[in-house]
Amino acid sequence: MTPCPSCNKAKDCFLCAPCLRRDVSDAVRQTQNLRNSASRAAARLVQGGAHESAAREARAEEWALARRVEWIDSAVQSEREEMEKRRARLSTLRASLESRRTALVSARSAPPRDLEREIERARAAYASTADELRDARAVLCREVVQLFGIQPARGGGGAGAGREDQVDWEIGGITLPLSGDLQRHPPHHLTYTTYLLLQALHLLTSYLSLPLPFPSSSTSLLSPSLRSSSSSASVRSYPLRLSSNSVSSSSTRAFEHAFGMLCYDVAWVCFTQGLDVGLTRAGAPLRNLNALLASPYLGQRSFGSPHTSRPVRSFASFPIDFDQFLQTQSAAAPGQRRAQGRAALSVQTQGEDEWDLVESAGADEGVG
């Protein structure tokens, strides 16, 4: 062991000053070198991170610019297509304008047409067609009257046979009474004749293109009926059928009301064709239909049509009031109603052995 030059003590755990200075100096130098190396490495790392961030930002900006370029290309392509469409439309409009100009030049250069003569020719053709249509309608109406056998009753008269407007008329070979004289006939007789009249009127209005103030809600033989005007608060159907097995005053009143509606419809049809039947004669539908054939305006008028020479616009033009007509018909045969009183009328139904009893409902209710 080398003793310490300071204290001359020899100990193995101590170093001498020169050695200590040399070793400490080496340690300090190494520590400094390490620190410098660490500083340089940190600086390199910082510098490398900055370069990487710049590269990332550059790549992001490049991607955004690429997307914008794609959008601009798509917008440019759309505008090009729209421009092509507009060019095509402009070309079509120019061609159309050119053709119109050519037609206008041709029309101006052509000799003038005789418009008055063409108008007269068209009017003559229209009048000819209207006459043919009128004649066809008139022929069809006459065929209907002949088909249903509408004519004066053979060898018989009604309650007022001495007057022309009280003579009985028949349809299908069976007498149809006047609206104020229904009590003289059995229920099945009235049902059958009114059904024939309803069918004949349906054909006539179809041929003449006319609606009715009281249209039929059913034309079936089992349940013929008329419905009240649609202008009423509540639409109601009135049966045109009487059962011979059960006749009540309410059913009789309903039938009489329906029969009055049917006579009113016939009077309306006659009015539209230029035949004024009047209030007192409106209750004789068969006589009115037969007189309709003699009207000079038969077939010329139809409801609301501009293609007829004498159009019918509305029901309001009809001068006969329905309520007044019913009152007139209810007082048409007071003598017979008083004579009948409440006596029973026995009627033998066709094809049956039994007898049906039909009660009269008095002067205010008609037949029962």
mmCIF file of C-alpha atoms in Angstrom:
data_model
loop_
_atom_site.group_PDB
_atom_site.id
_atom_site.type_symbol
_atom_site.label_atom_id
_atom_site.label_comp_id
_atom_site.label_asym_id
_atom_site.label_seq_id
_atom_site.Cartn_x
_atom_site.Cartn_y
_atom_site.Cartn_z
ATOM 1 C CA MET A 1 0.000 0.000 0.000
ATOM 2 C CA THR A 2 1.216 3.415 -0.795
ATOM 3 C CA PRO A 3 0.766 5.893 1.968
ATOM 4 C CA CYS A 4 -1.076 9.052 1.428
ATOM 5 C CA PRO A 5 1.257 11.890 0.728
ATOM 6 C CA SER A 6 -0.799 14.153 2.935
ATOM 7 C CA CYS A 7 -1.255 12.126 6.090
ATOM 8 C CA ASN A 8 1.271 9.339 5.468
ATOM 9 C CA LYS A 9 -1.408 6.795 6.347
ATOM 10 C CA ALA A 10 -1.695 3.799 4.224
ATOM 11 C CA LYS A 11 -5.264 2.680 3.604
ATOM 12 C CA ASP A 12 -6.538 0.627 0.675
ATOM 13 C CA CYS A 13 -9.880 2.403 0.447
ATOM 14 C CA PHE A 14 -8.535 5.801 -0.288
ATOM 15 C CA LEU A 15 -7.019 7.202 -3.414
ATOM 16 C CA CYS A 16 -4.332 9.661 -3.656
ATOM 17 C CA ALA A 17 -5.079 13.161 -4.772
ATOM 18 C CA PRO A 18 -3.558 12.890 -8.237
ATOM 19 C CA CYS A 19 -5.430 9.674 -8.903
ATOM 20 C CA LEU A 20 -8.542 11.132 -7.489
ATOM 21 C CA ARG A 21 -8.178 14.253 -9.586
ATOM 22 C CA ARG A 22 -7.485 12.159 -12.663
ATOM 23 C CA ASP A 23 -10.458 9.857 -12.101
ATOM 24 C CA VAL A 24 -12.841 12.688 -11.225
ATOM 25 C CA SER A 25 -11.713 14.589 -14.256
ATOM 26 C CA ASP A 26 -12.353 11.559 -16.420
ATOM 27 C CA ALA A 27 -15.802 11.080 -14.864
ATOM 28 C CA VAL A 28 -16.672 14.728 -15.355
ATOM 29 C CA ARG A 29 -15.453 14.578 -18.954
ATOM 30 C CA GLN A 30 -17.515 11.462 -19.661
ATOM 31 C CA THR A 31 -20.555 12.972 -17.981
ATOM 32 C CA GLN A 32 -20.162 16.091 -20.104
ATOM 33 C CA ASN A 33 -19.777 13.983 -23.217
ATOM 34 C CA LEU A 34 -22.898 12.077 -22.343
ATOM 35 C CA ARG A 35 -24.815 15.289 -21.766
ATOM 36 C CA ASN A 36 -23.644 16.699 -25.060
ATOM 37 C CA SER A 37 -24.593 13.467 -26.816
ATOM 38 C CA ALA A 38 -28.011 13.564 -25.155
ATOM 39 C CA SER A 39 -28.494 17.208 -26.181
ATOM 40 C CA ARG A 40 -27.512 16.458 -29.739
ATOM 41 C CA ALA A 41 -29.855 13.408 -29.826
ATOM 42 C CA ALA A 42 -32.725 15.484 -28.398
ATOM 43 C CA ALA A 43 -32.078 18.220 -30.947
ATOM 44 C CA ARG A 44 -32.090 15.643 -33.737
ATOM 45 C CA LEU A 45 -35.346 14.179 -32.432
ATOM 46 C CA VAL A 46 -36.987 17.614 -32.273
ATOM 47 C CA GLN A 47 -35.785 18.450 -35.734
ATOM 48 C CA GLY A 48 -37.005 15.085 -37.090
ATOM 49 C CA GLY A 49 -40.480 15.566 -35.522
ATOM 50 C CA ALA A 50 -40.814 18.994 -37.097
ATOM 51 C CA HIS A 51 -39.966 17.565 -40.511
ATOM 52 C CA GLU A 52 -42.544 14.745 -40.048
ATOM 53 C CA SER A 53 -45.331 17.180 -39.045
ATOM 54 C CA ALA A 54 -44.608 19.303 -42.082
ATOM 55 C CA ALA A 55 -44.761 16.240 -44.298
ATOM 56 C CA ARG A 56 -48.100 15.197 -42.830
ATOM 57 C CA GLU A 57 -49.568 18.645 -43.355
ATOM 58 C CA ALA A 58 -48.347 18.611 -46.920
ATOM 59 C CA ARG A 59 -49.946 15.225 -47.597
ATOM 60 C CA ALA A 60 -53.300 16.378 -46.065
ATOM 61 C CA GLU A 61 -53.310 19.529 -48.150
ATOM 62 C CA GLU A 62 -52.514 17.510 -51.251
ATOM 63 C CA TRP A 63 -55.505 15.185 -50.577
ATOM 64 C CA ALA A 64 -57.844 18.149 -50.025
ATOM 65 C CA LEU A 65 -56.710 19.762 -53.254
ATOM 66 C CA ALA A 66 -57.247 16.482 -55.113
ATOM 67 C CA ARG A 67 -60.838 16.234 -53.803
ATOM 68 C CA ARG A 68 -61.539 19.823 -54.836
ATOM 69 C CA VAL A 69 -60.163 19.186 -58.300
ATOM 70 C CA GLU A 70 -62.473 16.143 -58.641
ATOM 71 C CA TRP A 71 -65.510 18.238 -57.565
ATOM 72 C CA ILE A 72 -64.581 20.979 -60.044
ATOM 73 C CA ASP A 73 -64.247 18.365 -62.823
ATOM 74 C CA SER A 74 -67.710 16.937 -61.959
ATOM 75 C CA ALA A 75 -69.253 20.420 -61.924
ATOM 76 C CA VAL A 76 -67.683 21.252 -65.260
ATOM 77 C CA GLN A 77 -69.022 18.001 -66.757
ATOM 78 C CA SER A 78 -72.538 18.757 -65.471
ATOM 79 C CA GLU A 79 -72.400 22.243 -66.927
ATOM 80 C CA ARG A 80 -71.273 20.820 -70.258
ATOM 81 C CA GLU A 81 -74.201 18.380 -70.327
ATOM 82 C CA GLU A 82 -76.637 21.181 -69.422
ATOM 83 C CA MET A 83 -75.178 23.342 -72.171
ATOM 84 C CA GLU A 84 -75.625 20.493 -74.667
ATOM 85 C CA LYS A 85 -79.283 20.172 -73.665
ATOM 86 C CA ARG A 86 -79.809 23.896 -74.025
ATOM 87 C CA ARG A 87 -78.121 23.886 -77.409
ATOM 88 C CA ALA A 88 -80.414 21.033 -78.538
ATOM 89 C CA ARG A 89 -83.520 22.871 -77.285
ATOM 90 C CA LEU A 90 -82.357 26.082 -78.927
ATOM 91 C CA SER A 91 -81.868 24.196 -82.163
ATOM 92 C CA THR A 92 -85.399 22.736 -81.906
ATOM 93 C CA LEU A 93 -86.901 26.157 -81.192
ATOM 94 C CA ARG A 94 -85.049 27.663 -84.109
ATOM 95 C CA ALA A 95 -86.309 24.915 -86.413
ATOM 96 C CA SER A 96 -89.889 25.399 -85.144
ATOM 97 C CA LEU A 97 -89.596 29.161 -85.588
ATOM 98 C CA GLU A 98 -88.267 28.657 -89.066
ATOM 99 C CA SER A 99 -91.155 26.331 -89.969
ATOM 100 C CA ARG A 100 -93.637 28.842 -88.597
ATOM 101 C CA ARG A 101 -92.056 31.601 -90.581
ATOM 102 C CA THR A 102 -92.243 29.441 -93.698
ATOM 103 C CA ALA A 103 -95.898 28.639 -93.006
ATOM 104 C CA LEU A 104 -96.645 32.319 -92.394
ATOM 105 C CA VAL A 105 -94.966 33.305 -95.640
ATOM 106 C CA SER A 106 -96.909 30.581 -97.478
ATOM 107 C CA ALA A 107 -100.158 31.707 -95.883
ATOM 108 C CA ARG A 108 -99.506 35.311 -96.822
ATOM 109 C CA SER A 109 -98.619 34.387 -100.376
ATOM 110 C CA ALA A 110 -101.635 32.018 -100.788
ATOM 111 C CA PRO A 111 -104.890 33.475 -102.154
ATOM 112 C CA PRO A 112 -107.407 34.417 -99.426
ATOM 113 C CA ARG A 113 -110.038 31.811 -98.600
ATOM 114 C CA ASP A 114 -113.736 32.520 -98.600
ATOM 115 C CA LEU A 115 -114.346 32.259 -94.858
ATOM 116 C CA GLU A 116 -117.986 33.235 -95.109
ATOM 117 C CA ARG A 117 -118.636 30.379 -97.500
ATOM 118 C CA GLU A 118 -116.880 27.905 -95.222
ATOM 119 C CA ILE A 119 -118.864 29.149 -92.237
ATOM 120 C CA GLU A 120 -122.111 28.760 -94.150
ATOM 121 C CA ARG A 121 -121.075 25.275 -95.226
ATOM 122 C CA ALA A 122 -120.297 24.312 -91.614
ATOM 123 C CA ARG A 123 -123.605 25.754 -90.452
ATOM 124 C CA ALA A 124 -125.453 23.824 -93.132
ATOM 125 C CA ALA A 125 -123.710 20.599 -92.089
ATOM 126 C CA TYR A 126 -124.526 21.309 -88.452
ATOM 127 C CA ALA A 127 -128.167 22.006 -89.277
ATOM 128 C CA SER A 128 -128.361 18.809 -91.312
ATOM 129 C CA THR A 129 -126.921 16.780 -88.447
ATOM 130 C CA ALA A 130 -129.313 18.455 -85.994
ATOM 131 C CA ASP A 131 -132.268 17.664 -88.258
ATOM 132 C CA GLU A 132 -131.183 14.039 -88.575
ATOM 133 C CA LEU A 133 -130.790 13.776 -84.809
ATOM 134 C CA ARG A 134 -134.184 15.381 -84.249
ATOM 135 C CA ASP A 135 -135.856 13.050 -86.746
ATOM 136 C CA ALA A 136 -134.178 10.015 -85.184
ATOM 137 C CA ARG A 137 -135.346 11.040 -81.700
ATOM 138 C CA ALA A 138 -138.873 11.678 -82.958
ATOM 139 C CA VAL A 139 -138.988 8.259 -84.645
ATOM 140 C CA LEU A 140 -137.775 6.564 -81.465
ATOM 141 C CA CYS A 141 -140.379 8.389 -79.381
ATOM 142 C CA ARG A 142 -143.154 7.301 -81.756
ATOM 143 C CA GLU A 143 -141.852 3.744 -81.613
ATOM 144 C CA VAL A 144 -142.042 3.821 -77.807
ATOM 145 C CA VAL A 145 -145.640 5.066 -77.854
ATOM 146 C CA GLN A 146 -146.619 2.411 -80.372
ATOM 147 C CA LEU A 147 -144.655 -0.318 -78.604
ATOM 148 C CA PHE A 148 -146.440 0.246 -75.296
ATOM 149 C CA GLY A 149 -149.817 0.651 -77.002
ATOM 150 C CA ILE A 150 -150.560 4.128 -75.615
ATOM 151 C CA GLN A 151 -154.001 5.049 -76.995
ATOM 152 C CA PRO A 152 -157.517 5.957 -75.856
ATOM 153 C CA ALA A 153 -159.311 3.127 -74.072
ATOM 154 C CA ARG A 154 -161.505 1.028 -76.335
ATOM 155 C CA GLY A 155 -165.216 1.454 -75.767
ATOM 156 C CA GLY A 156 -164.994 3.015 -72.330
ATOM 157 C CA GLY A 157 -164.547 6.260 -70.467
ATOM 158 C CA GLY A 158 -163.596 7.509 -67.075
ATOM 159 C CA ALA A 159 -165.577 9.331 -64.497
ATOM 160 C CA GLY A 160 -165.709 12.386 -66.718
ATOM 161 C CA ALA A 161 -165.825 10.714 -70.125
ATOM 162 C CA GLY A 162 -167.762 13.636 -71.535
ATOM 163 C CA ARG A 163 -164.664 15.818 -71.276
ATOM 164 C CA GLU A 164 -161.652 15.300 -73.502
ATOM 165 C CA ASP A 165 -159.178 15.611 -70.657
ATOM 166 C CA GLN A 166 -161.079 13.034 -68.576
ATOM 167 C CA VAL A 167 -161.226 10.234 -71.183
ATOM 168 C CA ASP A 168 -159.424 7.073 -70.046
ATOM 169 C CA TRP A 169 -156.307 6.009 -71.876
ATOM 170 C CA GLU A 170 -154.719 2.604 -71.948
ATOM 171 C CA ILE A 171 -151.172 1.276 -72.042
ATOM 172 C CA GLY A 172 -150.422 -2.318 -72.952
ATOM 173 C CA GLY A 173 -154.147 -2.894 -73.483
ATOM 174 C CA ILE A 174 -155.002 -1.943 -69.858
ATOM 175 C CA THR A 175 -156.633 1.314 -68.798
ATOM 176 C CA LEU A 176 -154.539 3.729 -66.760
ATOM 177 C CA PRO A 177 -156.793 6.044 -64.713
ATOM 178 C CA LEU A 178 -156.288 9.739 -64.242
ATOM 179 C CA SER A 179 -154.319 10.809 -61.189
ATOM 180 C CA GLY A 180 -157.499 11.941 -59.406
ATOM 181 C CA ASP A 181 -159.477 8.816 -60.237
ATOM 182 C CA LEU A 182 -157.354 5.936 -58.913
ATOM 183 C CA GLN A 183 -160.019 4.410 -56.635
ATOM 184 C CA ARG A 184 -161.882 2.790 -59.530
ATOM 185 C CA HIS A 185 -159.159 0.222 -60.174
ATOM 186 C CA PRO A 186 -157.720 -2.659 -58.152
ATOM 187 C CA PRO A 187 -154.159 -2.509 -56.778
ATOM 188 C CA HIS A 188 -152.623 -5.022 -59.163
ATOM 189 C CA HIS A 189 -154.154 -3.125 -62.101
ATOM 190 C CA LEU A 190 -152.593 0.161 -60.926
ATOM 191 C CA THR A 191 -149.238 -1.467 -60.225
ATOM 192 C CA TYR A 192 -148.984 -3.022 -63.671
ATOM 193 C CA THR A 193 -150.058 0.046 -65.659
ATOM 194 C CA THR A 194 -147.841 2.455 -63.705
ATOM 195 C CA TYR A 195 -144.920 0.086 -64.188
ATOM 196 C CA LEU A 196 -145.468 0.138 -67.960
ATOM 197 C CA LEU A 197 -145.691 3.931 -67.882
ATOM 198 C CA LEU A 198 -142.450 4.099 -65.872
ATOM 199 C CA GLN A 199 -140.655 1.939 -68.438
ATOM 200 C CA ALA A 200 -141.993 3.968 -71.368
ATOM 201 C CA LEU A 201 -140.927 7.214 -69.705
ATOM 202 C CA HIS A 202 -137.486 5.759 -69.017
ATOM 203 C CA LEU A 203 -137.028 4.984 -72.723
ATOM 204 C CA LEU A 204 -138.284 8.405 -73.803
ATOM 205 C CA THR A 205 -135.947 10.304 -71.487
ATOM 206 C CA SER A 206 -133.039 8.127 -72.635
ATOM 207 C CA TYR A 207 -133.738 8.925 -76.295
ATOM 208 C CA LEU A 208 -134.277 12.646 -75.608
ATOM 209 C CA SER A 209 -131.291 12.949 -73.211
ATOM 210 C CA LEU A 210 -133.472 14.438 -70.477
ATOM 211 C CA PRO A 211 -133.256 14.044 -66.701
ATOM 212 C CA LEU A 212 -136.407 14.039 -64.614
ATOM 213 C CA PRO A 213 -137.473 16.135 -61.625
ATOM 214 C CA PHE A 214 -138.320 12.879 -59.830
ATOM 215 C CA PRO A 215 -136.018 10.147 -61.199
ATOM 216 C CA SER A 216 -136.722 6.482 -60.651
ATOM 217 C CA SER A 217 -134.787 4.909 -57.809
ATOM 218 C CA SER A 218 -135.815 1.422 -58.976
ATOM 219 C CA THR A 219 -137.362 0.162 -62.226
ATOM 220 C CA SER A 220 -137.753 -3.409 -61.026
ATOM 221 C CA LEU A 221 -141.189 -4.945 -61.466
ATOM 222 C CA LEU A 222 -141.125 -6.103 -57.842
ATOM 223 C CA SER A 223 -140.339 -2.689 -56.364
ATOM 224 C CA PRO A 224 -140.664 0.229 -58.804
ATOM 225 C CA SER A 225 -140.254 3.586 -57.070
ATOM 226 C CA LEU A 226 -139.451 7.266 -57.571
ATOM 227 C CA ARG A 227 -137.260 9.405 -55.360
ATOM 228 C CA SER A 228 -137.819 12.995 -54.396
ATOM 229 C CA SER A 229 -135.735 15.792 -55.841
ATOM 230 C CA SER A 230 -132.093 15.952 -54.760
ATOM 231 C CA SER A 231 -132.648 19.581 -53.736
ATOM 232 C CA SER A 232 -134.801 18.417 -50.830
ATOM 233 C CA ALA A 233 -133.368 18.269 -47.365
ATOM 234 C CA SER A 234 -133.807 14.507 -47.247
ATOM 235 C CA VAL A 235 -134.238 12.259 -50.286
ATOM 236 C CA ARG A 236 -137.142 9.815 -49.968
ATOM 237 C CA SER A 237 -138.371 7.035 -52.232
ATOM 238 C CA TYR A 238 -142.078 6.576 -52.997
ATOM 239 C CA PRO A 239 -143.220 3.120 -54.165
ATOM 240 C CA LEU A 240 -145.172 2.720 -57.404
ATOM 241 C CA ARG A 241 -146.627 -0.589 -56.288
ATOM 242 C CA LEU A 242 -149.710 -1.634 -54.324
ATOM 243 C CA SER A 243 -150.088 -5.081 -52.834
ATOM 244 C CA SER A 244 -153.511 -6.646 -53.298
ATOM 245 C CA ASN A 245 -153.152 -8.596 -50.043
ATOM 246 C CA SER A 246 -152.438 -5.677 -47.726
ATOM 247 C CA VAL A 247 -153.525 -2.150 -48.559
ATOM 248 C CA SER A 248 -153.330 0.535 -45.880
ATOM 249 C CA SER A 249 -154.050 4.238 -45.970
ATOM 250 C CA SER A 250 -150.344 5.059 -45.615
ATOM 251 C CA SER A 251 -149.335 2.830 -48.539
ATOM 252 C CA THR A 252 -152.192 4.263 -50.601
ATOM 253 C CA ARG A 253 -151.081 7.831 -49.889
ATOM 254 C CA ALA A 254 -147.494 6.935 -50.795
ATOM 255 C CA PHE A 255 -148.652 5.356 -54.055
ATOM 256 C CA GLU A 256 -150.801 8.357 -54.934
ATOM 257 C CA HIS A 257 -147.870 10.650 -54.215
ATOM 258 C CA ALA A 258 -145.573 8.532 -56.409
ATOM 259 C CA PHE A 259 -148.173 8.477 -59.179
ATOM 260 C CA GLY A 260 -148.417 12.260 -58.970
ATOM 261 C CA MET A 261 -144.613 12.448 -59.275
ATOM 262 C CA LEU A 262 -144.796 10.208 -62.354
ATOM 263 C CA CYS A 263 -147.467 12.412 -63.964
ATOM 264 C CA TYR A 264 -145.350 15.470 -63.130
ATOM 265 C CA ASP A 265 -142.340 13.872 -64.844
ATOM 266 C CA VAL A 266 -144.425 13.242 -67.974
ATOM 267 C CA ALA A 267 -145.657 16.840 -67.964
ATOM 268 C CA TRP A 268 -142.049 18.027 -67.624
ATOM 269 C CA VAL A 269 -140.943 15.954 -70.639
ATOM 270 C CA CYS A 270 -143.815 17.392 -72.696
ATOM 271 C CA PHE A 271 -142.855 20.898 -71.619
ATOM 272 C CA THR A 272 -139.240 20.445 -72.715
ATOM 273 C CA GLN A 273 -140.432 19.415 -76.178
ATOM 274 C CA GLY A 274 -142.588 22.497 -76.662
ATOM 275 C CA LEU A 275 -145.929 21.059 -75.492
ATOM 276 C CA ASP A 276 -147.650 23.051 -72.734
ATOM 277 C CA VAL A 277 -150.004 20.616 -71.022
ATOM 278 C CA GLY A 278 -151.113 23.025 -68.287
ATOM 279 C CA LEU A 279 -151.919 22.328 -64.661
ATOM 280 C CA THR A 280 -155.363 20.813 -65.247
ATOM 281 C CA ARG A 281 -154.196 18.329 -67.899
ATOM 282 C CA ALA A 282 -150.963 17.247 -66.206
ATOM 283 C CA GLY A 283 -152.809 14.385 -64.479
ATOM 284 C CA ALA A 284 -153.386 12.519 -67.771
ATOM 285 C CA PRO A 285 -149.890 11.150 -68.551
ATOM 286 C CA LEU A 286 -150.866 8.846 -71.419
ATOM 287 C CA ARG A 287 -152.844 11.534 -73.217
ATOM 288 C CA ASN A 288 -149.897 13.895 -72.796
ATOM 289 C CA LEU A 289 -147.428 11.355 -74.177
ATOM 290 C CA ASN A 290 -149.662 10.765 -77.184
ATOM 291 C CA ALA A 291 -150.003 14.512 -77.749
ATOM 292 C CA LEU A 292 -146.214 14.825 -77.486
ATOM 293 C CA LEU A 293 -145.852 13.137 -80.873
ATOM 294 C CA ALA A 294 -147.549 16.089 -82.562
ATOM 295 C CA SER A 295 -145.144 18.674 -81.104
ATOM 296 C CA PRO A 296 -143.053 20.404 -83.822
ATOM 297 C CA TYR A 297 -140.137 20.604 -81.373
ATOM 298 C CA LEU A 298 -140.038 16.880 -80.609
ATOM 299 C CA GLY A 299 -136.396 15.779 -80.543
ATOM 300 C CA GLN A 300 -134.934 19.292 -80.706
ATOM 301 C CA ARG A 301 -134.525 19.965 -77.005
ATOM 302 C CA SER A 302 -132.247 18.270 -74.497
ATOM 303 C CA PHE A 303 -131.096 19.181 -71.020
ATOM 304 C CA GLY A 304 -128.109 21.542 -70.796
ATOM 305 C CA SER A 305 -126.643 20.564 -74.186
ATOM 306 C CA PRO A 306 -125.115 23.365 -76.318
ATOM 307 C CA HIS A 307 -125.537 21.244 -79.483
ATOM 308 C CA THR A 308 -129.324 21.656 -79.654
ATOM 309 C CA SER A 309 -131.194 24.569 -81.142
ATOM 310 C CA ARG A 310 -133.449 24.940 -78.086
ATOM 311 C CA PRO A 311 -131.572 23.704 -74.985
ATOM 312 C CA VAL A 312 -133.311 23.193 -71.639
ATOM 313 C CA ARG A 313 -131.237 24.674 -68.855
ATOM 314 C CA SER A 314 -132.933 23.816 -65.543
ATOM 315 C CA PHE A 315 -136.088 22.527 -63.856
ATOM 316 C CA ALA A 316 -136.811 26.062 -62.656
ATOM 317 C CA SER A 317 -138.203 26.960 -66.084
ATOM 318 C CA PHE A 318 -141.122 24.528 -65.600
ATOM 319 C CA PRO A 319 -144.220 26.650 -64.779
ATOM 320 C CA ILE A 320 -146.180 23.912 -62.926
ATOM 321 C CA ASP A 321 -145.669 23.745 -59.164
ATOM 322 C CA PHE A 322 -145.700 20.178 -57.859
ATOM 323 C CA ASP A 323 -147.515 20.914 -54.577
ATOM 324 C CA GLN A 324 -150.203 22.835 -56.427
ATOM 325 C CA PHE A 325 -150.495 19.984 -58.913
ATOM 326 C CA LEU A 326 -151.064 17.477 -56.078
ATOM 327 C CA GLN A 327 -153.765 19.670 -54.569
ATOM 328 C CA THR A 328 -155.471 19.975 -57.935
ATOM 329 C CA GLN A 329 -155.444 16.222 -58.497
ATOM 330 C CA SER A 330 -156.700 15.411 -55.000
ATOM 331 C CA ALA A 331 -159.829 17.468 -55.777
ATOM 332 C CA ALA A 332 -160.243 16.111 -59.315
ATOM 333 C CA ALA A 333 -162.980 13.581 -58.518
ATOM 334 C CA PRO A 334 -164.741 14.631 -55.280
ATOM 335 C CA GLY A 335 -168.081 13.178 -56.336
ATOM 336 C CA GLN A 336 -166.741 9.665 -56.621
ATOM 337 C CA ARG A 337 -164.864 9.923 -53.312
ATOM 338 C CA ARG A 338 -167.989 11.026 -51.449
ATOM 339 C CA ALA A 339 -170.011 8.248 -53.096
ATOM 340 C CA GLN A 340 -167.420 5.697 -52.139
ATOM 341 C CA GLY A 341 -167.198 6.879 -48.504
ATOM 342 C CA ARG A 342 -165.816 4.061 -46.438
ATOM 343 C CA ALA A 343 -167.559 1.285 -48.341
ATOM 344 C CA ALA A 344 -165.626 -1.888 -49.128
ATOM 345 C CA LEU A 345 -164.665 -2.666 -52.707
ATOM 346 C CA SER A 346 -164.357 -6.339 -53.558
ATOM 347 C CA VAL A 347 -161.878 -7.177 -56.273
ATOM 348 C CA GLN A 348 -161.277 -10.564 -57.774
ATOM 349 C CA THR A 349 -157.591 -11.070 -58.520
ATOM 350 C CA GLN A 350 -156.682 -12.815 -61.751
ATOM 351 C CA GLY A 351 -155.697 -16.464 -61.362
ATOM 352 C CA GLU A 352 -156.911 -16.717 -57.718
ATOM 353 C CA ASP A 353 -160.042 -18.198 -56.159
ATOM 354 C CA GLU A 354 -160.077 -15.838 -53.153
ATOM 355 C CA TRP A 355 -161.271 -12.210 -53.082
ATOM 356 C CA ASP A 356 -159.215 -9.258 -51.839
ATOM 357 C CA LEU A 357 -160.941 -6.609 -49.773
ATOM 358 C CA VAL A 358 -159.764 -3.062 -50.524
ATOM 359 C CA GLU A 359 -161.011 -0.370 -48.143
ATOM 360 C CA SER A 360 -161.576 3.184 -49.266
ATOM 361 C CA ALA A 361 -159.758 5.696 -47.084
ATOM 362 C CA GLY A 362 -162.104 8.590 -47.751
ATOM 363 C CA ALA A 363 -161.910 11.812 -49.644
ATOM 364 C CA ASP A 364 -158.570 12.921 -48.208
ATOM 365 C CA GLU A 365 -156.737 9.597 -48.567
ATOM 366 C CA GLY A 366 -157.845 8.307 -51.992
ATOM 367 C CA VAL A 367 -158.403 4.625 -52.538
ATOM 368 C CA GLY A 368 -157.447 2.083 -49.974
#
